[in-house]
Tab-separated table of C-alpha atoms in Angstrom:
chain	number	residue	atom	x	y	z
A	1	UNK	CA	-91.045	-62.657	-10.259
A	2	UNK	CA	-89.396	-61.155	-13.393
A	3	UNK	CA	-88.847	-57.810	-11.813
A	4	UNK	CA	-87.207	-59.565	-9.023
A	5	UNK	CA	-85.155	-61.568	-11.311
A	6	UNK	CA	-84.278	-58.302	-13.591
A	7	UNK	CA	-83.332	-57.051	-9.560
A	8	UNK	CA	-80.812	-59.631	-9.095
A	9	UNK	CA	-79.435	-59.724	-12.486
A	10	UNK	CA	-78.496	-56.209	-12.053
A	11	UNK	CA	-77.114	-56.451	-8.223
A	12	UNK	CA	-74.221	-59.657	-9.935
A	13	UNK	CA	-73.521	-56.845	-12.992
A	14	UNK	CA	-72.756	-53.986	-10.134
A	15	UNK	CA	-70.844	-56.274	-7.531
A	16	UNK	CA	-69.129	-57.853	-10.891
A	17	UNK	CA	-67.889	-54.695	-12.291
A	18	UNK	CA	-65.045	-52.362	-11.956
A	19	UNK	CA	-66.146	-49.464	-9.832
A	20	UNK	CA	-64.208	-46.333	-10.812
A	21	UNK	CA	-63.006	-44.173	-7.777
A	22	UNK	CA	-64.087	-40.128	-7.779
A	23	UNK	CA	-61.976	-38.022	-5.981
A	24	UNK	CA	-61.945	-34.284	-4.928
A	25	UNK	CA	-59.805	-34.016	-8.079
A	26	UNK	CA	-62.198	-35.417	-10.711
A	27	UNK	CA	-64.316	-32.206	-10.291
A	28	UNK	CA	-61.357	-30.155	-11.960
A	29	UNK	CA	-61.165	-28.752	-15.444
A	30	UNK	CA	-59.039	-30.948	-18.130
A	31	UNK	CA	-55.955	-28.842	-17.780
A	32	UNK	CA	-56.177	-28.409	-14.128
A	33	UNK	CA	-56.565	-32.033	-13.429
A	34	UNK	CA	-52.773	-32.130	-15.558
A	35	UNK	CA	-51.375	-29.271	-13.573
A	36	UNK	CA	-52.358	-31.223	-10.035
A	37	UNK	CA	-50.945	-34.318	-11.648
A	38	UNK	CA	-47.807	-32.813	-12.376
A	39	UNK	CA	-47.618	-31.408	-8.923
A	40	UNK	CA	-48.646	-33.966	-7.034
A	41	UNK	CA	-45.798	-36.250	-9.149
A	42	UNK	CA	-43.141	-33.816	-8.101
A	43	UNK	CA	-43.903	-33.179	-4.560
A	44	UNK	CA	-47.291	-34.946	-2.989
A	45	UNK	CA	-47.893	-31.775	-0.435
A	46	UNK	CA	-47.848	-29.491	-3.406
A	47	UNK	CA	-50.656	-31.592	-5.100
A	48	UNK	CA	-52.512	-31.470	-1.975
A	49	UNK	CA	-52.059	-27.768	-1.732
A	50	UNK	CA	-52.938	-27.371	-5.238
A	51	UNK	CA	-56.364	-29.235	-4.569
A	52	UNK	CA	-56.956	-27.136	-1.471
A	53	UNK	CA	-57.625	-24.035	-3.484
A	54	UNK	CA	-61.013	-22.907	-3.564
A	55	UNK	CA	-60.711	-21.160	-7.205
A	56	UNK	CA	-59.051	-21.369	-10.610
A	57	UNK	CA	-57.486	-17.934	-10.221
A	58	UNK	CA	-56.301	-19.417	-6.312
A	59	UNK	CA	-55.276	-22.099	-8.042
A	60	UNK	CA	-53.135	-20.670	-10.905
A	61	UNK	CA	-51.080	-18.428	-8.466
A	62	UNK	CA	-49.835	-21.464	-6.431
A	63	UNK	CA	-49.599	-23.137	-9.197
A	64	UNK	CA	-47.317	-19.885	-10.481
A	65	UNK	CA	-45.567	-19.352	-6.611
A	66	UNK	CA	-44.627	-23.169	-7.209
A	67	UNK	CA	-42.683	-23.306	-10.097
A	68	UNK	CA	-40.823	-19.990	-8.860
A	69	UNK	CA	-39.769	-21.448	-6.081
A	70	UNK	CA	-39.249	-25.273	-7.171
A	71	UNK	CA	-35.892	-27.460	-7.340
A	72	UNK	CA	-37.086	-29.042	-10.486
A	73	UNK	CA	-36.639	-25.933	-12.386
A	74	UNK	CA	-33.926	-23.327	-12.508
A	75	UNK	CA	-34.859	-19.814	-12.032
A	76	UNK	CA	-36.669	-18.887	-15.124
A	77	UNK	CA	-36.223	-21.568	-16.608
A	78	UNK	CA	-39.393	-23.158	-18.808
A	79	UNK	CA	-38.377	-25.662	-20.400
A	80	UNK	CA	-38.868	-28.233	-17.912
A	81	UNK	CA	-42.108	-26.830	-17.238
A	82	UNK	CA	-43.175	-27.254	-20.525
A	83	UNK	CA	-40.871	-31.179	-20.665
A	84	UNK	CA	-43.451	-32.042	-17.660
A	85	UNK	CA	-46.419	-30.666	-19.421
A	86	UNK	CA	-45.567	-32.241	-22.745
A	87	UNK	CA	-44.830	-35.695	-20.082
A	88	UNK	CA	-48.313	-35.350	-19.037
A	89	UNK	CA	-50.116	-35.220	-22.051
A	90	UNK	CA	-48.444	-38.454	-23.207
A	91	UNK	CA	-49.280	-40.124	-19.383
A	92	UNK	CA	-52.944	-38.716	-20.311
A	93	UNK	CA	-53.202	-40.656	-23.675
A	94	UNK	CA	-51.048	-43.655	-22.857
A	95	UNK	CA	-52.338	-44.507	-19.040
A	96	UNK	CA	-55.352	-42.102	-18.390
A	97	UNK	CA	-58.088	-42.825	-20.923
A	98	UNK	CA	-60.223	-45.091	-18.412
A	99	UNK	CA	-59.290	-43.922	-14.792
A	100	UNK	CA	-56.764	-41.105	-15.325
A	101	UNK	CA	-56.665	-39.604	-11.661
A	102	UNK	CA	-56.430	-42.744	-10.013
A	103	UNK	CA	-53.683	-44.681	-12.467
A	104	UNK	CA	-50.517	-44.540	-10.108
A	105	UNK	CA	-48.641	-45.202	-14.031
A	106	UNK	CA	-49.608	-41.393	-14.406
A	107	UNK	CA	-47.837	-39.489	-11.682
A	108	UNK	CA	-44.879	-41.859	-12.062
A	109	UNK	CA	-44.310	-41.442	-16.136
A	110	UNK	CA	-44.803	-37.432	-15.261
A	111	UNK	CA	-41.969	-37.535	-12.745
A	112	UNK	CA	-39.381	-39.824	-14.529
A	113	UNK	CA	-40.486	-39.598	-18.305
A	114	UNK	CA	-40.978	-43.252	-20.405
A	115	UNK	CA	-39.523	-45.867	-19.154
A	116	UNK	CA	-38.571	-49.394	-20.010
A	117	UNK	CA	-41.764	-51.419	-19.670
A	118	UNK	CA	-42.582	-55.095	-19.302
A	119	UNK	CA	-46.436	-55.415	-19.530
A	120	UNK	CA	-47.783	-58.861	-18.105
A	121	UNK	CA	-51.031	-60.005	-19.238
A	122	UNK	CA	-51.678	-63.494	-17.400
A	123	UNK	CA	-55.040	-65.669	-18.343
A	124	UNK	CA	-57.083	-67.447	-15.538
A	125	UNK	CA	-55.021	-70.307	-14.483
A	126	UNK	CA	-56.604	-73.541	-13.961
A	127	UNK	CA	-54.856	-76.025	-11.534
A	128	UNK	CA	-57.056	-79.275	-10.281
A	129	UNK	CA	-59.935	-77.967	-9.024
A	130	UNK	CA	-58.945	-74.391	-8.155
A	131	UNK	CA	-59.038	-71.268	-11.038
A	132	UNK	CA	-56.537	-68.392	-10.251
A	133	UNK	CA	-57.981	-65.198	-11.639
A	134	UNK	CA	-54.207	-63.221	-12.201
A	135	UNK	CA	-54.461	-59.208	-12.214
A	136	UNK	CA	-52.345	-57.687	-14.870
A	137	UNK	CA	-49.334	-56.416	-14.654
A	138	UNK	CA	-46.514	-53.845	-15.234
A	139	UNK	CA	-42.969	-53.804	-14.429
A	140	UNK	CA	-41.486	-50.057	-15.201
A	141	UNK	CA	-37.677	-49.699	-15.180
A	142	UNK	CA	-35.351	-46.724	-15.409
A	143	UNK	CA	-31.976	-48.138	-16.008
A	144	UNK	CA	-29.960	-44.668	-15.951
A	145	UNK	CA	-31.919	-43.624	-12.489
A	146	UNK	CA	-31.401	-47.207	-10.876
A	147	UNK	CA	-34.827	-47.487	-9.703
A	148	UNK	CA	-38.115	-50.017	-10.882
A	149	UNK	CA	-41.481	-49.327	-10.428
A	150	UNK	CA	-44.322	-52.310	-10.548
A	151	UNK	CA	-47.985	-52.006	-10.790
A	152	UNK	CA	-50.860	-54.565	-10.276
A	153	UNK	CA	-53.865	-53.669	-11.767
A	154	UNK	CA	-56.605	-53.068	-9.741
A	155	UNK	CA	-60.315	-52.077	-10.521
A	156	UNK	CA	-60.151	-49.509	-12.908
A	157	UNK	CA	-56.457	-48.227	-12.582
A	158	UNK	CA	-52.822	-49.441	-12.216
A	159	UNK	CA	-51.809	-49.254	-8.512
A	160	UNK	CA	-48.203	-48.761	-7.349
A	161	UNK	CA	-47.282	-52.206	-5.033
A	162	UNK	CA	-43.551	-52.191	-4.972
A	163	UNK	CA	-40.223	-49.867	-5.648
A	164	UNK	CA	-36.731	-51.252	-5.814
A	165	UNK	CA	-33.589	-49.475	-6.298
A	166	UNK	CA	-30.025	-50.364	-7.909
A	167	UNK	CA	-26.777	-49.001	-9.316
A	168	UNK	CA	-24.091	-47.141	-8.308
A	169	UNK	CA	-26.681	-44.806	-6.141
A	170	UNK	CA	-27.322	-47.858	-4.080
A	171	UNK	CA	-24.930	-49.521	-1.513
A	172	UNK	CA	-25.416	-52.679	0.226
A	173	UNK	CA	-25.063	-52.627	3.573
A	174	UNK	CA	-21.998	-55.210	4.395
A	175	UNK	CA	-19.426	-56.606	6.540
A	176	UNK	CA	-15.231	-55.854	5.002
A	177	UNK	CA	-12.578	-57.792	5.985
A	178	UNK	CA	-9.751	-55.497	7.284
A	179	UNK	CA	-6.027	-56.610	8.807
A	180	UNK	CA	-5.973	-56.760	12.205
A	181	UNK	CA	-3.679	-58.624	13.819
A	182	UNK	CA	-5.227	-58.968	17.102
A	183	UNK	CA	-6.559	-62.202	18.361
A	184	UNK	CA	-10.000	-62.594	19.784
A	185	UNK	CA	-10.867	-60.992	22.814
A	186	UNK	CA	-12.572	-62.769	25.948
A	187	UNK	CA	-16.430	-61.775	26.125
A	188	UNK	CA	-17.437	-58.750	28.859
A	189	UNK	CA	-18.630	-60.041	32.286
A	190	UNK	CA	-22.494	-59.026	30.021
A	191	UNK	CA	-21.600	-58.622	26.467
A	192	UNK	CA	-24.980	-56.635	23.914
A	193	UNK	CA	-26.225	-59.858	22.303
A	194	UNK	CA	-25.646	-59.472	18.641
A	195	UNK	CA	-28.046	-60.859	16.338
A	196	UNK	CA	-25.821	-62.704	14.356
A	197	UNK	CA	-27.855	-64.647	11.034
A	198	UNK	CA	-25.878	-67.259	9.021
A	199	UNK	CA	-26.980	-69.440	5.821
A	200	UNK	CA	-25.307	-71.963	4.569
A	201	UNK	CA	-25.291	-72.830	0.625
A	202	UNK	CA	-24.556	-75.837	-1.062
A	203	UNK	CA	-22.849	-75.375	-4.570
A	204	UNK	CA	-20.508	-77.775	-6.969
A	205	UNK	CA	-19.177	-81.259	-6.074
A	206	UNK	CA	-15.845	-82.582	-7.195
A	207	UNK	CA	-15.470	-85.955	-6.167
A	208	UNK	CA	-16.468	-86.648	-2.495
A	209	UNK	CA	-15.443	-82.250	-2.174
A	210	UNK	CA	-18.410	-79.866	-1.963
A	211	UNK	CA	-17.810	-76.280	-2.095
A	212	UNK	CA	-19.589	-74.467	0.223
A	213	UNK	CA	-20.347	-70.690	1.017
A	214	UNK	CA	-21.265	-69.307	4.302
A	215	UNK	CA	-23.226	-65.949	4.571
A	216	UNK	CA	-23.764	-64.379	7.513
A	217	UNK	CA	-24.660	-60.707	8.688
A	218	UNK	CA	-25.444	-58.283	11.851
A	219	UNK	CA	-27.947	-56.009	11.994
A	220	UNK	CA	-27.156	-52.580	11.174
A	221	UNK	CA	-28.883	-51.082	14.155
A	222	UNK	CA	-27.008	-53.525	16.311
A	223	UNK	CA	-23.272	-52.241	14.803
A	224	UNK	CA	-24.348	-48.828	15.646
A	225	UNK	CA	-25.293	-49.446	18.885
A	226	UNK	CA	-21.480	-51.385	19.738
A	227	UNK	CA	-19.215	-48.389	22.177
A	228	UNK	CA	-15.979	-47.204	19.428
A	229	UNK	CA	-15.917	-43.480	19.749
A	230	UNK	CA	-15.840	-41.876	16.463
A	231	UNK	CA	-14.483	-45.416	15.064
A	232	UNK	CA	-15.934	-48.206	13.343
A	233	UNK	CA	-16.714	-51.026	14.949
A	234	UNK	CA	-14.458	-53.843	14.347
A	235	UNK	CA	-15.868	-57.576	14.881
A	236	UNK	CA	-13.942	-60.841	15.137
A	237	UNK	CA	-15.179	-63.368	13.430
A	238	UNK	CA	-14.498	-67.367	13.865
A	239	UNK	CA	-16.085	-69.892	11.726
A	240	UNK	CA	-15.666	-73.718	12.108
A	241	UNK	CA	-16.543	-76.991	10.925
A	242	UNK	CA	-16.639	-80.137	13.134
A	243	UNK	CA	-17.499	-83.144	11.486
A	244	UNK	CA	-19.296	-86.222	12.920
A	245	UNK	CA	-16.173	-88.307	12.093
A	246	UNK	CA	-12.730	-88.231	13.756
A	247	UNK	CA	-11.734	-85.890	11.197
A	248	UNK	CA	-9.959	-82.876	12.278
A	249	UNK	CA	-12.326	-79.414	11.916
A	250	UNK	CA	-12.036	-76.741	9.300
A	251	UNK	CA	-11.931	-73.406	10.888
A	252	UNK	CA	-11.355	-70.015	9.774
A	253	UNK	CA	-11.227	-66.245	11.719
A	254	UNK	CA	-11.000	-62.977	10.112
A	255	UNK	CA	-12.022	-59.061	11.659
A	256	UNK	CA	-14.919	-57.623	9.628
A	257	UNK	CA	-15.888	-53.769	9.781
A	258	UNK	CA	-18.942	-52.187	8.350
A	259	UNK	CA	-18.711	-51.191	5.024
A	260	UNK	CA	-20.694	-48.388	5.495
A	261	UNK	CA	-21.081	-46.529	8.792
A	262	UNK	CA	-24.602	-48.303	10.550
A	263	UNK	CA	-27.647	-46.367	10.585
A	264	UNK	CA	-28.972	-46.887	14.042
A	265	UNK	CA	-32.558	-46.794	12.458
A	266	UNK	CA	-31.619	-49.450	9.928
A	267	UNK	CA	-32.701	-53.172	10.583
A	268	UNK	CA	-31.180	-54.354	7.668
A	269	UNK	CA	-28.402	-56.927	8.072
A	270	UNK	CA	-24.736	-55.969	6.844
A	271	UNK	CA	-23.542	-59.357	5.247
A	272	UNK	CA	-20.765	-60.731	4.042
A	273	UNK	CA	-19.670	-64.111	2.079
A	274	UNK	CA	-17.189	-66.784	2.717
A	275	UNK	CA	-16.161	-70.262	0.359
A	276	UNK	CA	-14.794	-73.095	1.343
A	277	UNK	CA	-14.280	-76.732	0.087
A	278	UNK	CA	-15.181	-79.669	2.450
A	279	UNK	CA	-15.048	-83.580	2.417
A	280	UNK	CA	-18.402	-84.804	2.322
A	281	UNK	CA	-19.648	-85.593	5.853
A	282	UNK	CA	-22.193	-84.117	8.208
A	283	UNK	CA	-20.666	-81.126	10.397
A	284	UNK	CA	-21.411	-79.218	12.981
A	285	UNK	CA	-21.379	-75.671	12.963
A	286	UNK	CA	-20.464	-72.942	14.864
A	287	UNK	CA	-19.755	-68.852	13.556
A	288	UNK	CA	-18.833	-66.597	15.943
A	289	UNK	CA	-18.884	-62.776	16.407
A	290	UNK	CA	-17.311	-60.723	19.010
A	291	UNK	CA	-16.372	-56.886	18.953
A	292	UNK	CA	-12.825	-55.930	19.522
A	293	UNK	CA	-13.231	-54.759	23.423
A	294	UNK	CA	-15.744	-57.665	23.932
A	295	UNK	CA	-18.243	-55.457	24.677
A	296	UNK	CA	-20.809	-57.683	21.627
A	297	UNK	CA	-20.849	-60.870	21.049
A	298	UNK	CA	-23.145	-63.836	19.715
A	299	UNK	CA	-22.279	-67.466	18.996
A	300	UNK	CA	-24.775	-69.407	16.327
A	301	UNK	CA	-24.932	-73.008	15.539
A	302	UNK	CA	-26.261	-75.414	12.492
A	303	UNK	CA	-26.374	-78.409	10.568
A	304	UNK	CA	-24.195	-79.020	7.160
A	305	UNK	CA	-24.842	-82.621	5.457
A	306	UNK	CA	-22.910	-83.155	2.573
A	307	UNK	CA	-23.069	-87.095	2.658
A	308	UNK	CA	-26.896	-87.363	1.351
A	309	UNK	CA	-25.601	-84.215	-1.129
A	310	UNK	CA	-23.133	-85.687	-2.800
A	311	UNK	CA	-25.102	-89.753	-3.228
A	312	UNK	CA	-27.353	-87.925	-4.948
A	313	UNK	CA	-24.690	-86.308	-6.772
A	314	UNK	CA	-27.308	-83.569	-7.094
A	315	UNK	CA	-27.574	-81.892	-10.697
A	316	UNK	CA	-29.109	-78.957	-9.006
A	317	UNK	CA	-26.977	-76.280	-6.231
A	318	UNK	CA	-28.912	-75.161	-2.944
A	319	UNK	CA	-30.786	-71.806	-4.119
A	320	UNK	CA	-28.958	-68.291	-2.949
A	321	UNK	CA	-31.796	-65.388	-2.143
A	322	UNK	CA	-30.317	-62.202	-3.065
A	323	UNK	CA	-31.292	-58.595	-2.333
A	324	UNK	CA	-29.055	-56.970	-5.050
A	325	UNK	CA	-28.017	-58.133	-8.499
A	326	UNK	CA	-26.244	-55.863	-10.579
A	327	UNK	CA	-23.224	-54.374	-12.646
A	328	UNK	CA	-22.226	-52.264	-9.993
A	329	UNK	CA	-18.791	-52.935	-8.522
A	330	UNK	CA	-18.814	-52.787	-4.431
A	331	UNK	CA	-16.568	-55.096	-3.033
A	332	UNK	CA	-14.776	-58.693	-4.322
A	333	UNK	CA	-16.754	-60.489	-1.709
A	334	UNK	CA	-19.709	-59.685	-3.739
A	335	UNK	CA	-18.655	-60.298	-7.612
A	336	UNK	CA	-19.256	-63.951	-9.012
A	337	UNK	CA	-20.201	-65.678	-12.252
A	338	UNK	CA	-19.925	-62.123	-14.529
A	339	UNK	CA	-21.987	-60.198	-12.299
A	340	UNK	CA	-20.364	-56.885	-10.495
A	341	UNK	CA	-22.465	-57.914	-7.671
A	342	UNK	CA	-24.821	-60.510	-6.435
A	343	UNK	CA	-25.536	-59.123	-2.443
A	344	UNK	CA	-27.050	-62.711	-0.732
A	345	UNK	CA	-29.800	-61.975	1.807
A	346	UNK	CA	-28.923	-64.801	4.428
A	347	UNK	CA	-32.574	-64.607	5.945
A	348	UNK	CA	-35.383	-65.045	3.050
A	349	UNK	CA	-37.629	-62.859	3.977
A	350	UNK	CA	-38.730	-59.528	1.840
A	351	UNK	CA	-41.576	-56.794	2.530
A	352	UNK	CA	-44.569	-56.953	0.117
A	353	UNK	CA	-44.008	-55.620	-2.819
A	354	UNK	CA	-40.087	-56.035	-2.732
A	355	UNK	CA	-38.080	-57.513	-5.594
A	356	UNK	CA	-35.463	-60.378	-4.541
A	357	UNK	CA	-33.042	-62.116	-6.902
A	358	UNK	CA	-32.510	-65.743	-7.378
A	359	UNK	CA	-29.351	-67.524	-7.401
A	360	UNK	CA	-28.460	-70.969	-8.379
A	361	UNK	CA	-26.322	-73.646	-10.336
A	362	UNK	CA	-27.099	-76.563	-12.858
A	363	UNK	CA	-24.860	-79.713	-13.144
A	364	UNK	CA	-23.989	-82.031	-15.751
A	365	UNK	CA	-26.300	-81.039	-18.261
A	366	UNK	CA	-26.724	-82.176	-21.571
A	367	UNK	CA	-25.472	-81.225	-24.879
A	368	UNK	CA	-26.001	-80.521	-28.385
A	369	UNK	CA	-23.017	-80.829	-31.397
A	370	UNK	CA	-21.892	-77.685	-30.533
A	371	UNK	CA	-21.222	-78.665	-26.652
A	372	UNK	CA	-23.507	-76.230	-26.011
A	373	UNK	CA	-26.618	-76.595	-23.060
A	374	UNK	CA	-29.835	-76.033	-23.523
A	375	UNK	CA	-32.568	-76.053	-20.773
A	376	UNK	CA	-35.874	-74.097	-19.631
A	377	UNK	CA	-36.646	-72.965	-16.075
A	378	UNK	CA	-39.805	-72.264	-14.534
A	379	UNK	CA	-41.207	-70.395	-11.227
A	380	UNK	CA	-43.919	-71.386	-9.259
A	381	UNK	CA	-44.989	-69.707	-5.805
A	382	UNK	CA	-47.017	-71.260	-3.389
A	383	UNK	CA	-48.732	-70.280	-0.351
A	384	UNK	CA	-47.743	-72.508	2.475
A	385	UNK	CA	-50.948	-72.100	4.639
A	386	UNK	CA	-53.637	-72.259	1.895
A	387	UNK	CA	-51.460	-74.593	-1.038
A	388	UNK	CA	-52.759	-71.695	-3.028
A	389	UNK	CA	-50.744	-70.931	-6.371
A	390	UNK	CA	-49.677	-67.487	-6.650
A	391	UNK	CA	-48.806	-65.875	-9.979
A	392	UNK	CA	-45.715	-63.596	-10.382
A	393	UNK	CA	-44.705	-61.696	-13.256
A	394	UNK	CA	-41.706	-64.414	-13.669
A	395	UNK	CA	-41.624	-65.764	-17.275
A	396	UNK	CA	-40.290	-68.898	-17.941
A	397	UNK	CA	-36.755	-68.780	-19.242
A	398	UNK	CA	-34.670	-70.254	-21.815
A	399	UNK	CA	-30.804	-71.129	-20.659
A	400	UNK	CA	-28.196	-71.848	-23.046
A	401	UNK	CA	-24.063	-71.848	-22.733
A	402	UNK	CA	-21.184	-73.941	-23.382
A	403	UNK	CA	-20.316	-76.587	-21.111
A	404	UNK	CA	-22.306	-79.187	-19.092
A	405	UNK	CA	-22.587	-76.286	-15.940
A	406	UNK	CA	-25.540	-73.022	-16.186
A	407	UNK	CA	-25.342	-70.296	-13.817
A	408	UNK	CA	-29.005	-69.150	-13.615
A	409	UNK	CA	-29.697	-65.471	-12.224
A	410	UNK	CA	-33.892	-64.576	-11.928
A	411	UNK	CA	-35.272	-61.573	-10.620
A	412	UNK	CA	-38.263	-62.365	-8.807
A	413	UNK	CA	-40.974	-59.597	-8.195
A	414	UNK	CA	-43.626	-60.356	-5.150
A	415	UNK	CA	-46.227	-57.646	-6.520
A	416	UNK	CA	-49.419	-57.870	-4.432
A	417	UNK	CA	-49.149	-60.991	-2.760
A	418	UNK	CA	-50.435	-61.125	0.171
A	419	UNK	CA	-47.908	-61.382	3.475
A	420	UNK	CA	-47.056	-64.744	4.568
A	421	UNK	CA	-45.103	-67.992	4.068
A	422	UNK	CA	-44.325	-68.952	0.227
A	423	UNK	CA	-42.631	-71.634	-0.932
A	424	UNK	CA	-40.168	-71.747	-4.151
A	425	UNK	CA	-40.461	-74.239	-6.665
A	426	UNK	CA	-38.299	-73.920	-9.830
A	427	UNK	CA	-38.579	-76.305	-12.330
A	428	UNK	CA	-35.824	-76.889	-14.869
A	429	UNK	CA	-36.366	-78.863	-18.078
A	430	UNK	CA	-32.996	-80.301	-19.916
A	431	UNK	CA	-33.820	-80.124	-23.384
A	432	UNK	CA	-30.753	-82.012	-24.508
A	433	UNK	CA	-30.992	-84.912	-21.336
A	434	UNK	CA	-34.723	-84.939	-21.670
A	435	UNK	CA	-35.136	-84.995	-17.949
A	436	UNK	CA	-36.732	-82.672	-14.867
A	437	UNK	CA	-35.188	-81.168	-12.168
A	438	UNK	CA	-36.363	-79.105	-9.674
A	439	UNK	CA	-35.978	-77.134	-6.274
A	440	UNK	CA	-37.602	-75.521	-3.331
A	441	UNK	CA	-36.976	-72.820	-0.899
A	442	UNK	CA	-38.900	-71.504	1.466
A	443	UNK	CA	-39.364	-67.367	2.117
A	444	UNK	CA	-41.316	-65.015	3.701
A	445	UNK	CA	-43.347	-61.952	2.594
A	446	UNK	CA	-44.290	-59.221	6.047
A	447	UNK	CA	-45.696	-56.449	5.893
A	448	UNK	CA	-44.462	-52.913	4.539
């Protein structure tokens, strides 16, 4: 009975613990497992070929045929050999002391060099009756190369889950207004149903007026696909208003054109952003887009209520999803509140592992002798289908300003969660009004 006791006790300790995975690589030396590393960080084939070599000596003339022939040095030209070298002993004694062929941290701080890092160490979380073991984290980010990096713990090594990209390297796919004084054009006999998405946002309230933007976006595969020639498309766009009352609609109609030219493999949608300022009512609503020979065309309709918005004369704006926040200049359409641009993402939904940006305004706040607000926001993520809590490297933040009105900007990483339907909850404390507010939105997470 003890022995099978001892058994068991040892079976928990195995299945408990983190299991280090051995790879072909492991059975290198110590300085060829930091010459594959620095291969395999530069180009992945190279690291495979590098691994493929039955013998040092086989081993050392790749290693030798690749640096002759590589982009990431020039001709004979050492020095970065020896800056990638140097960068891998420092990835070896920072990252690699527990798991150092498997730590994804490694390969990355080889290829780009140290970046800015935001280490996340969450404790079990206890809600009710569930506990929420977190994994640790790391967000990496390279502010002169544009990109971020962020790694989830896993086992005995840091595992890459999610890349995102920004600056002036990076442009948003989007939707320009251009002069074109044409009107509309009657819809072909079949016309290529466009996909047209449209979101409508909620913001300040000035008496019974509520401003309110309208974002809305075509796929870029779609745009590609519309007959110009050599030209780009140009789309007609009508927006309008009807309210439930006998008052007389707001419409408006512009022609858009890709900012970009569409990539015929790209999904994404190319957006663009419109404001208005309406009478509180409920409205019906209608956006319209049509090419310029008719050839593509889709009309979409929704919902606006602005009477239950302003009653509650909400202290709170709708929230705004955003792909792209940054200090990167792009187009007007896209600068707001001291940012260069804030690209909205119309449809909430991100791959795993993407980063998305918050967006969203605070009302009649309170405030201290200086006239100065002072509040504290908070992120929680839910899983819709389970009511689990998920844990994001999101840290609560302090907002401060003059004036009654906060402009709140969060970047929002999804990590490892799983794919599926998440709801938004961000709590805001007023420190100087002593009172809660808070708001949901819903998004989605699909697969890579």
């Amino acid at each position: 009975m003890r022995f099978t006791h001892l058994l068991l006790a040892l079976v928990l300790v195995l299945a408990c613990s983190q299991v280090k995975r051995l790879t072909s690589a492991d059975r290198l030396g110590p300085d060829d497992k930091l010459q594959y590393l620095i291969l395999a960080s530069l180009n992945p084939n190279a690291g495979v070929q590098y691994l493929s070599e039955p013998t040092a000596a086989a081993r050392s003339a790749y290693s030798s045929w690749f640096w002759r022939n590589s982009q990431f040095v020039a001709g004979k030209d050492t020095a970065a050999q020896k800056l990638y070298w140097q960068r891998a002993l420092e990835a070896k004694n920072f990252f690699g002391t527990i798991d150092l062929m498997n730590d994804e941290r490694v390969k990355t701080y080889i290829r780009y060099g140290p970046p800015h890092r935001e280490a996340y160490q969450p404790k079990p979380v206890q809600h009710e009756t569930l506990r929420i073991v977190v994994n640790p984290a790391e967000i990496w980010t390279y502010e002169n190369l544009g990109r971020q990096f962020d790694f989830v713990k896993t086992g005995t090594a840091y595992k890459l889950v999610g890349e995102s990209r920004f600056g002036p390297n990076i442009i948003a796919p989007s939707l320009e207004q251009v002069d074109f004084s044409q009107p509309a054009p009657e819809p072909a006999a079949q016309p290529i149903p466009l996909d047209l998405k449209f979101a409508l946002i909620r913001l300040e309230q000035h008496n019974d007026t509520v401003e309110v933007e309208l974002h809305y976006g075509i796929p870029q595969n779609q745009l590609a696909q519309i007959p110009t020639g050599n030209l780009l498309p140009l789309i007609h766009i009508y927006m309008e208003f009807k309210p439930h009352t006998n008052s007389s609609p707001v419409s408006r109609c512009l022609w858009v054109t890709p900012g970009i030219t569409p990539d015929s493999s790209d999904n994404r949608l190319a957006v663009a952003r419109e404001v208005f300022h309406l009478h509180a009512d409920v409205y019906t609503v209608s956006v319209q887009a049509i090419s310029s020979e008719g050839s593509a065309e889709c009309t979409q309709t929704g919902k606006l209520n602005l009477l239950d918005y302003v009653k509650k004369a909400q202290p709170i704006s709708d929230i705004v999803f955003c792909s792209l926040a940054d200090s990167t200049f792009q187009a007007v359409q896209f600068e707001r509140l001291g940012w260069r641009r804030l690209v909205p993402m119309i449809v909430p939904k991100v791959r795993s592992g993407q980063t998305f940006y918050l967006l969203y305004e605070l009302y009649n706040l309170g405030l201290d002798q200086e006239a100065w607000h002072r509040a504290e926001a908070r992120y929680e993520i839910i899983e819709q289908t389970t009511r689990q809590f998920a844990i994001v490297p999101t840290p609560a933040k302090f907002i401060s300003g003059p004036g009654s009105e906060a402009v709140v900007v969060e970047r929002v990483h999804t990590m490892d969660l799983r794919p599926g339907d998440y709801l938004l909850v961000a709590r805001i404390h007023d420190l100087e009004k002593k009172r809660d507010i808070s708001l949901t939105a819903r998004f989605r997470i699909v697969p890579r």
